[in-house]
XYZ file of N, CA and C in Angstrom:
639
model
N 0.525 -0.996 0.137
C -0.303 0.146 0.223
C 1.259 1.183 0.255
N 0.568 2.203 -0.836
C 1.786 3.596 -0.688
C 0.941 4.352 0.567
N 2.217 4.430 0.871
C 1.432 5.801 2.434
C 2.349 6.950 2.514
N 2.422 7.518 0.886
C 1.811 9.065 -0.059
C 1.102 9.384 0.746
N 0.970 10.663 1.324
C -0.187 11.463 1.063
C -0.064 13.073 0.880
N -1.062 13.748 0.196
C -1.069 14.740 -0.075
C -1.239 15.870 0.358
N -1.101 16.774 1.035
C -1.520 17.960 2.474
C -2.886 18.311 1.184
N -3.614 18.954 0.902
C -4.995 19.771 0.768
C -5.069 21.209 2.116
N -4.720 22.307 1.313
C -4.347 23.719 2.476
C -2.702 23.659 2.701
N -2.599 25.008 2.523
C -1.534 25.421 3.498
C -1.659 26.679 4.693
N -1.969 26.477 5.661
C -2.095 27.738 6.949
C -1.459 27.758 7.756
N -1.123 28.202 9.682
C -1.152 27.925 10.265
C -1.180 26.584 10.626
N -2.199 26.303 10.854
C -2.370 24.440 11.346
C -2.521 23.404 10.187
N -0.994 24.200 9.408
C -1.242 22.754 8.652
C -0.260 21.689 8.920
N 0.991 22.562 9.360
C 1.888 21.712 11.107
C 0.909 21.149 11.598
N 0.194 20.625 11.676
C -0.138 19.436 12.548
C -0.411 18.682 11.940
N -1.464 19.197 10.387
C -1.795 18.194 9.810
C -1.089 17.219 8.983
N 0.129 17.987 9.030
C 1.437 17.520 8.523
C 2.473 15.886 9.520
N 2.494 16.651 11.537
C 2.597 16.400 11.755
C 1.786 14.852 12.257
N 0.098 14.851 12.294
C -0.633 14.020 12.219
C -0.339 12.784 11.015
N -0.317 13.444 9.894
C -0.135 11.926 8.672
C 1.162 10.987 9.032
N 2.195 12.219 10.110
C 4.204 11.560 9.644
C 3.468 10.365 10.834
N 2.409 11.158 12.216
C 3.023 10.097 12.938
C 1.757 8.119 13.075
N 1.566 8.621 11.683
C 0.080 7.237 11.303
C 0.719 6.765 10.266
N 2.379 7.616 9.747
C 3.319 6.050 8.768
C 3.271 6.743 7.482
N 2.657 8.101 6.994
C 1.989 8.531 5.894
C 3.656 9.520 5.599
N 4.366 9.018 3.996
C 4.886 10.294 3.598
C 4.442 11.431 2.920
N 5.135 12.978 3.274
C 4.614 13.474 2.644
C 4.667 13.919 1.012
N 3.616 14.127 -0.107
C 4.406 14.140 -1.321
C 4.231 15.144 -1.596
N 3.576 16.919 -0.861
C 3.617 18.306 -1.170
C 1.742 18.086 -0.917
N 1.950 20.212 -0.858
C 1.194 19.930 -0.339
C 0.413 21.451 -1.652
N -0.852 21.533 -1.688
C -1.514 22.119 -2.323
C -2.326 22.561 -1.290
N -2.162 24.648 -2.392
C -2.642 25.805 -1.620
C -3.468 26.616 -3.138
N -4.739 26.934 -2.046
C -5.888 27.644 -3.376
C -5.533 29.017 -4.297
N -4.030 29.497 -4.438
C -3.180 30.775 -4.813
C -2.474 29.590 -5.928
N -2.329 30.076 -6.475
C -1.362 29.729 -7.610
C -0.451 30.148 -7.634
N 0.359 31.366 -7.585
C 1.100 32.019 -7.434
C 2.157 30.849 -5.276
N 1.856 30.318 -5.179
C 1.960 29.669 -3.889
C 3.039 28.613 -4.175
N 3.086 28.734 -5.766
C 3.273 27.433 -6.004
C 4.804 27.212 -5.979
N 5.884 26.302 -5.384
C 7.476 26.492 -5.183
C 7.498 26.466 -4.291
N 6.507 27.530 -3.368
C 7.210 27.564 -1.908
C 7.789 26.239 -0.295
N 8.090 27.061 -0.165
C 8.723 26.371 1.084
C 7.897 25.865 2.973
N 7.625 24.902 2.765
C 6.698 25.219 3.885
C 6.987 23.812 5.492
N 7.807 24.493 5.945
C 8.604 23.322 7.247
C 9.126 22.380 6.204
N 9.980 22.480 5.309
C 10.800 21.469 4.953
C 9.840 20.561 3.429
N 8.915 21.185 3.652
C 7.755 20.559 2.475
C 7.342 21.247 1.413
N 7.808 20.614 0.124
C 7.471 22.307 -0.942
C 4.924 21.602 -1.677
N 5.264 23.166 -1.263
C 3.620 23.787 -2.105
C 4.155 23.559 -3.800
N 3.420 22.453 -4.476
C 3.755 21.894 -5.119
C 2.188 22.902 -7.140
N 1.136 22.726 -5.958
C 0.460 23.157 -7.576
C -0.522 23.562 -5.892
N -2.052 23.650 -6.800
C -2.800 24.853 -6.520
C -4.151 24.083 -7.023
N -5.138 24.334 -5.994
C -6.660 23.274 -5.428
C -6.321 22.891 -7.944
N -6.985 24.250 -7.891
C -7.184 24.711 -9.639
C -6.396 23.430 -10.178
N -5.169 22.932 -9.856
C -3.669 22.335 -11.224
C -4.223 20.801 -10.546
N -4.933 20.775 -9.480
C -5.494 20.085 -9.257
C -6.946 18.934 -9.581
N -7.595 20.124 -9.493
C -9.254 19.061 -9.552
C -9.548 19.037 -11.055
N -8.331 19.144 -11.516
C -8.121 19.196 -13.611
C -8.143 18.288 -13.741
N -7.189 16.778 -12.991
C -6.399 15.355 -12.502
C -7.703 15.011 -11.872
N -7.061 12.929 -12.754
C -7.772 12.118 -12.061
C -7.051 12.080 -11.197
N -7.270 11.344 -9.604
C -6.857 11.610 -8.844
C -7.156 10.139 -7.898
N -7.319 9.357 -8.652
C -7.512 8.141 -9.298
C -5.516 7.027 -8.153
N -5.933 6.168 -7.173
C -4.698 6.204 -6.903
C -3.706 7.534 -5.207
N -4.052 7.749 -5.262
C -4.144 9.119 -4.748
C -4.509 9.911 -2.927
N -3.707 9.500 -2.117
C -4.163 10.240 -1.125
C -3.777 11.549 -0.014
N -4.680 12.458 0.524
C -5.084 13.380 0.806
C -5.449 13.424 2.295
N -5.214 14.400 2.870
C -5.045 15.192 3.753
C -5.261 16.692 4.073
N -7.171 16.560 4.273
C -7.291 18.255 4.348
C -6.868 19.389 5.156
N -6.486 19.829 5.543
C -6.191 20.556 6.874
C -6.504 21.949 6.072
N -7.889 22.317 6.393
C -8.539 23.230 6.174
C -9.067 23.597 7.350
N -9.673 24.463 8.591
C -10.287 24.462 9.520
C -12.014 24.614 9.410
N -12.373 25.425 8.471
C -13.735 25.504 8.118
C -14.634 24.616 7.433
N -15.311 24.274 8.585
C -15.788 22.941 7.948
C -16.995 23.241 6.077
N -17.203 23.818 6.401
C -18.305 24.389 5.419
C -17.132 23.872 3.679
N -16.151 24.716 4.506
C -14.732 25.033 2.913
C -14.397 22.762 3.213
N -14.162 22.407 4.523
C -12.903 21.052 3.566
C -14.743 20.614 3.290
N -15.209 20.819 3.471
C -16.906 19.388 3.160
C -16.789 19.926 1.599
N -16.540 20.332 0.995
C -16.351 21.480 -0.253
C -15.244 20.363 -1.067
N -13.934 20.083 -0.441
C -13.077 20.155 -1.208
C -13.377 18.273 -0.374
N -13.745 17.848 0.063
C -13.749 16.274 0.537
C -14.588 15.775 -0.934
N -15.457 16.601 -1.085
C -16.218 15.945 -2.122
C -16.273 15.861 -3.341
N -14.634 17.201 -3.755
C -14.448 17.157 -5.005
C -13.325 16.150 -5.017
N -12.392 15.973 -3.814
C -11.144 14.708 -3.553
C -11.941 13.312 -3.779
N -12.794 12.773 -3.557
C -13.783 11.892 -3.488
C -14.479 11.463 -5.424
N -15.242 12.480 -5.574
C -15.904 12.635 -7.357
C -14.943 12.679 -8.202
N -13.306 13.005 -7.770
C -11.507 12.010 -8.725
C -11.102 10.856 -8.544
N -11.606 10.640 -7.289
C -11.459 9.150 -7.935
C -9.957 8.841 -6.374
N -9.442 10.198 -5.755
C -8.757 10.688 -4.200
C -9.268 9.619 -3.303
N -8.353 9.630 -2.257
C -8.928 8.601 -0.911
C -8.720 9.623 -0.592
N -9.455 9.554 1.096
C -8.654 10.186 1.858
C -8.512 9.214 3.524
N -7.429 9.121 3.431
C -8.023 7.880 5.024
C -8.120 9.024 6.673
N -8.753 8.082 6.827
C -8.505 8.139 8.481
C -7.634 7.828 9.374
N -7.124 9.432 10.158
C -5.867 9.342 10.501
C -5.794 9.566 12.031
N -5.133 9.179 12.772
C -5.454 8.655 14.388
C -4.531 8.630 14.845
N -3.483 10.146 15.558
C -2.783 9.832 15.908
C -2.028 8.692 16.633
N -1.058 7.842 16.796
C -0.562 6.313 17.991
C -1.501 7.375 19.947
N -1.174 8.117 20.124
C -1.695 9.229 21.124
C -3.278 8.578 21.767
N -3.208 8.830 20.277
C -5.447 8.984 21.054
C -5.323 7.560 21.445
N -6.819 7.959 22.587
C -7.388 7.062 22.721
C -8.715 6.156 22.306
N -9.216 5.116 21.783
C -10.390 4.794 21.272
C -10.824 3.630 20.959
N -11.602 3.777 21.860
C -12.315 2.382 21.886
C -12.980 0.730 21.125
N -12.671 0.395 20.815
C -12.494 -0.756 20.626
C -14.796 -1.328 20.126
N -15.326 -0.168 20.733
C -16.812 -0.119 20.670
C -17.435 1.092 20.250
N -16.437 1.725 19.369
C -16.891 3.502 19.378
C -16.574 2.785 17.852
N -16.573 3.985 16.717
C -17.097 4.191 15.497
C -16.344 5.153 14.748
N -15.257 5.381 13.769
C -15.391 6.348 13.944
C -14.651 6.201 12.201
N -15.133 7.351 11.174
C -15.198 6.769 9.629
C -14.443 7.313 8.950
N -14.507 7.358 6.820
C -13.022 8.002 6.753
C -12.925 9.192 6.433
N -12.502 9.310 6.623
C -11.580 10.947 6.892
C -11.402 12.062 7.348
N -11.873 11.842 8.637
C -12.194 11.945 9.818
C -10.902 12.012 10.512
N -10.732 13.068 11.845
C -8.705 13.345 11.730
C -8.741 13.505 13.547
N -8.235 12.375 13.752
C -8.180 12.606 15.618
C -6.776 13.041 16.166
N -6.125 13.714 16.295
C -5.366 13.757 16.977
C -4.847 14.003 17.966
N -4.166 14.020 18.215
C -3.530 13.486 19.941
C -3.464 13.744 21.769
N -3.418 12.981 21.791
C -4.049 12.299 23.919
C -5.758 12.512 23.619
N -6.881 12.741 22.525
C -8.060 12.908 22.393
C -8.520 11.703 22.510
N -9.533 10.960 23.578
C -9.971 9.947 24.093
C -11.726 10.018 23.613
N -11.958 8.688 22.742
C -12.734 8.273 22.771
C -13.460 7.237 22.931
N -15.047 7.273 23.331
C -14.956 6.642 24.495
C -16.432 4.984 23.330
N -16.529 4.492 23.991
C -16.772 3.250 23.854
C -18.944 3.664 23.785
N -19.175 3.359 22.807
C -20.228 3.382 21.728
C -20.814 5.121 21.052
N -19.648 5.166 20.907
C -19.972 6.682 20.164
C -19.726 6.697 18.822
N -20.283 7.091 18.454
C -20.433 7.372 16.368
C -19.045 8.427 15.696
N -18.433 9.122 15.040
C -18.072 9.980 14.085
C -17.925 10.183 13.093
N -18.569 11.072 12.607
C -19.061 10.683 11.209
C -17.895 10.717 10.337
N -18.024 11.344 8.683
C -17.287 11.076 7.973
C -16.581 12.900 7.844
N -15.316 13.115 7.516
C -14.760 14.209 8.050
C -14.723 15.042 8.639
N -14.728 14.614 9.982
C -14.826 15.746 11.137
C -13.550 15.261 12.078
N -13.333 16.766 12.449
C -12.012 16.636 12.957
C -12.019 16.378 14.249
N -11.173 15.774 15.732
C -11.313 15.743 16.805
C -10.110 16.550 16.933
N -9.717 17.448 18.286
C -8.233 18.303 17.613
C -7.611 17.358 19.139
N -6.571 17.636 19.059
C -6.176 17.177 20.443
C -5.840 17.126 22.089
N -6.129 16.016 22.610
C -6.799 16.163 24.341
C -8.354 16.476 24.966
N -9.138 16.575 22.759
C -10.323 16.308 23.215
C -10.974 15.326 24.269
N -12.233 15.145 24.436
C -12.677 13.878 25.206
C -13.694 14.116 24.717
N -14.582 12.651 24.205
C -15.536 12.569 23.661
C -16.550 11.154 24.568
N -17.933 11.665 25.235
C -17.351 10.436 25.950
C -18.862 8.875 25.774
N -18.902 8.503 26.211
C -19.288 7.332 25.575
C -21.617 8.354 25.273
N -21.809 7.503 24.234
C -23.673 7.177 23.965
C -23.472 8.743 23.044
N -22.343 9.406 22.208
C -21.946 10.789 21.481
C -22.309 9.724 20.510
N -22.837 10.593 19.255
C -23.396 10.930 17.731
C -22.379 11.778 17.517
N -21.814 11.803 16.898
C -20.644 13.443 16.394
C -20.721 12.930 14.738
N -21.631 14.625 14.108
C -22.036 14.239 12.701
C -20.938 14.929 11.501
N -20.739 14.563 10.025
C -20.813 14.811 9.131
C -19.805 16.811 9.444
N -18.427 16.489 8.851
C -17.956 18.121 8.384
C -17.593 19.077 9.852
N -17.574 18.552 11.229
C -17.509 19.138 12.876
C -15.819 18.856 12.704
N -16.432 19.774 13.749
C -14.504 20.740 14.271
C -15.158 20.859 15.990
N -14.161 19.984 16.902
C -14.260 19.935 18.465
C -12.119 20.685 18.259
N -12.044 21.270 18.798
C -10.943 22.819 19.705
C -10.133 21.890 20.239
N -9.022 21.836 20.984
C -8.208 20.456 22.138
C -8.642 21.275 22.590
N -9.207 20.143 23.701
C -9.406 20.417 25.343
C -10.877 20.142 25.466
N -11.919 19.981 24.187
C -13.349 20.297 24.247
C -13.832 18.817 24.439
N -14.527 19.500 25.271
C -15.241 18.125 26.257
C -17.126 17.715 26.130
N -17.648 16.970 24.893
C -18.218 16.049 24.547
C -18.974 15.708 25.981
N -19.646 15.986 26.158
C -20.432 14.820 27.579
C -21.562 13.710 26.799
N -21.754 12.568 27.743
C -22.046 11.508 27.836
C -23.697 12.315 26.151
N -24.415 10.879 25.189
C -25.469 11.039 25.232
C -25.729 11.919 24.890
N -24.381 12.765 23.803
C -24.902 14.009 23.236
C -24.898 13.846 21.692
N -25.799 14.676 20.836
C -26.047 13.779 19.471
C -25.991 15.177 19.191
N -24.275 15.242 18.026
C -23.813 16.778 17.352
C -24.183 16.739 15.381
N -25.352 17.245 15.232
C -25.299 18.107 14.003
C -24.625 17.877 12.920
N -24.298 17.601 11.863
C -23.331 18.366 11.307
C -22.492 19.492 10.832
N -21.939 19.571 10.553
C -21.281 21.000 10.309
C -21.302 21.723 11.649
N -20.465 20.844 12.765
C -20.943 22.271 13.782
C -19.083 21.973 14.454
N -19.400 23.553 15.029
C -17.953 24.246 15.698
C -17.896 24.080 17.147
N -17.512 23.665 17.791
C -17.095 23.524 19.758
C -16.153 23.809 19.712
N -16.198 24.862 20.278
C -14.306 25.304 20.529
C -13.912 25.279 21.480
N -12.088 26.113 21.886
C -11.089 25.371 22.347
C -11.716 25.099 24.230
N -11.740 24.120 25.054
C -12.117 24.135 26.249
C -13.690 24.199 26.163
N -14.308 23.330 25.656
C -15.794 24.168 26.313
C -15.676 23.039 26.491
N -17.893 23.202 27.451
C -17.772 21.753 27.803
C -19.338 21.022 27.468
N -19.340 20.454 27.720
C -21.115 19.713 26.267
C -21.447 18.682 28.438
N -21.687 19.443 28.611
C -22.628 18.395 29.433
C -23.876 16.959 29.870
N -22.543 16.243 29.735
C -23.978 15.030 29.888
C -25.387 14.925 29.865
N -26.155 14.471 29.912
C -27.674 14.066 29.551
C -28.098 16.042 30.307
N -27.416 17.196 29.745
C -28.233 18.280 29.774
C -28.871 18.713 28.390
N -26.891 19.158 27.551
C -27.157 19.430 26.404
C -27.140 18.139 25.532
N -28.113 17.803 25.337
C -28.056 16.759 24.504
C -28.673 16.633 22.824
N -28.116 17.771 22.362
C -28.379 18.138 20.819
C -28.135 19.221 20.709
N -26.813 19.656 20.118
C -26.569 21.193 18.860
C -26.479 20.488 17.585
N -27.848 21.629 17.007
C -28.299 21.595 16.190
C -27.628 21.527 15.378
N -27.186 21.459 13.426
C -26.525 21.874 12.600
C -25.998 23.340 12.488
N -24.613 22.904 12.003
C -24.385 24.814 12.067
C -24.899 25.413 12.812
N -24.326 24.324 13.774
C -23.762 25.303 15.506
C -22.602 26.033 15.840
N -22.550 27.058 16.478
C -21.096 27.436 16.670
C -20.789 27.141 18.560
N -20.158 26.502 19.375
C -20.357 26.715 20.374
C -19.107 27.479 21.367
N -18.929 28.391 21.841
C -17.724 29.382 21.847
C -16.943 29.090 22.286
N -15.213 29.381 23.082
C -14.566 29.303 24.039
C -14.633 29.329 24.758
N -14.265 27.794 25.414
C -14.654 27.889 27.349
C -16.474 28.005 28.150
N -17.018 27.535 27.017
C -18.860 28.161 27.224
C -18.359 26.607 27.780
N -20.141 26.842 28.245
C -20.078 24.973 29.323
C -21.781 24.988 29.123
N -22.033 24.720 28.070
C -23.449 24.174 27.517
C -24.450 23.610 28.461
N -25.382 23.626 28.929
C -25.775 23.369 30.009
C -27.341 22.504 29.465
N -27.869 22.969 28.025
C -29.223 22.922 27.222
C -28.899 22.803 25.579
N -29.164 22.126 25.084
C -29.589 22.183 23.448
C -29.358 23.049 22.653
N -28.694 23.435 22.142
C -28.717 23.845 20.353
C -28.739 23.430 19.653
N -30.072 25.296 19.161
C -30.888 24.903 17.912
C -29.409 25.341 16.754
N -29.676 24.410 15.512
C -29.602 24.589 14.490
C -29.070 26.473 13.857
N -27.895 26.790 14.014
C -27.335 28.151 13.475
C -27.626 28.840 14.319
N -27.155 28.516 15.369
C -26.984 29.031 16.672
C -25.963 29.675 16.610
N -25.438 30.444 17.951
C -23.544 30.935 18.584
C -24.276 30.813 19.737
N -23.171 29.464 20.306
C -23.297 30.276 21.782
C -22.338 30.795 22.961
N -22.598 31.313 24.048
C -20.682 31.015 24.430
C -21.161 31.835 26.022
N -19.820 31.735 26.973
C -20.748 31.866 28.965
C -20.464 30.725 29.069
N -21.013 30.972 30.472
C -20.792 30.141 31.532
C -21.681 30.910 32.288
N -23.355 29.427 31.814
C -23.477 28.644 30.932
C -23.855 29.528 29.529
N -23.879 28.478 28.269
C -23.387 29.095 27.840
C -24.913 29.756 27.087
N -24.858 30.574 26.074
C -26.318 31.562 26.319
C -25.791 32.030 24.596
N -27.605 32.436 24.178
C -27.128 32.694 22.752
C -26.704 34.290 22.276
N -25.796 34.479 21.023
C -25.344 34.968 21.159
C -26.275 35.638 19.754
N -26.100 34.783 18.600
C -26.626 35.495 17.370
C -27.250 33.775 16.926
N -27.652 34.175 15.551
C -28.517 33.130 14.974
C -27.377 33.490 13.767
N -27.171 32.237 12.730
C -26.925 31.897 11.900
C -27.441 31.935 11.257
N -27.214 33.374 9.451
C -27.448 33.411 8.348
C -27.779 32.362 7.628
């Protein structure tokens, strides 16, 4: 099996994605940026070898990619485009993460260092679980979600697609049992009740700040 992976997206967090892929035994084949004029630049010893525009004119069959984009919607668009062109997006799980054998983590997701995934959990495609996050038993996390470092998702919580959970946020077990699609949970928030879709909440306890149009 070819263990070469290409990184799609070049930003401040990209070195973390590179480190994750290498920790999973992959060799970095090169990076792709959305701008044409970045081609040829060096990024932590890895070359930007082309742009998204150039990449998406090719047959990607046999090529593997890791997406280094935090925005859930953009990551979803790139994920679908790669698959449509025959590319592969492997599941990346850092060797220090603790993943229960009674959980399910779908293809294309990224699980970072020292995260803990309890039994009877499901994490759907293209979701990022950042370092030292904790997902307790009975949780269901949808597609294209993002949990920032140190987030704690309490037991039996359903997180719908495209949800963003901020740094050090805590979702209380059996209280905030639903986070609606496209919701945003602010950094260090303590969520004690369900959050409707398209809502931004923050604070202790978390309160609605705005509705996303």
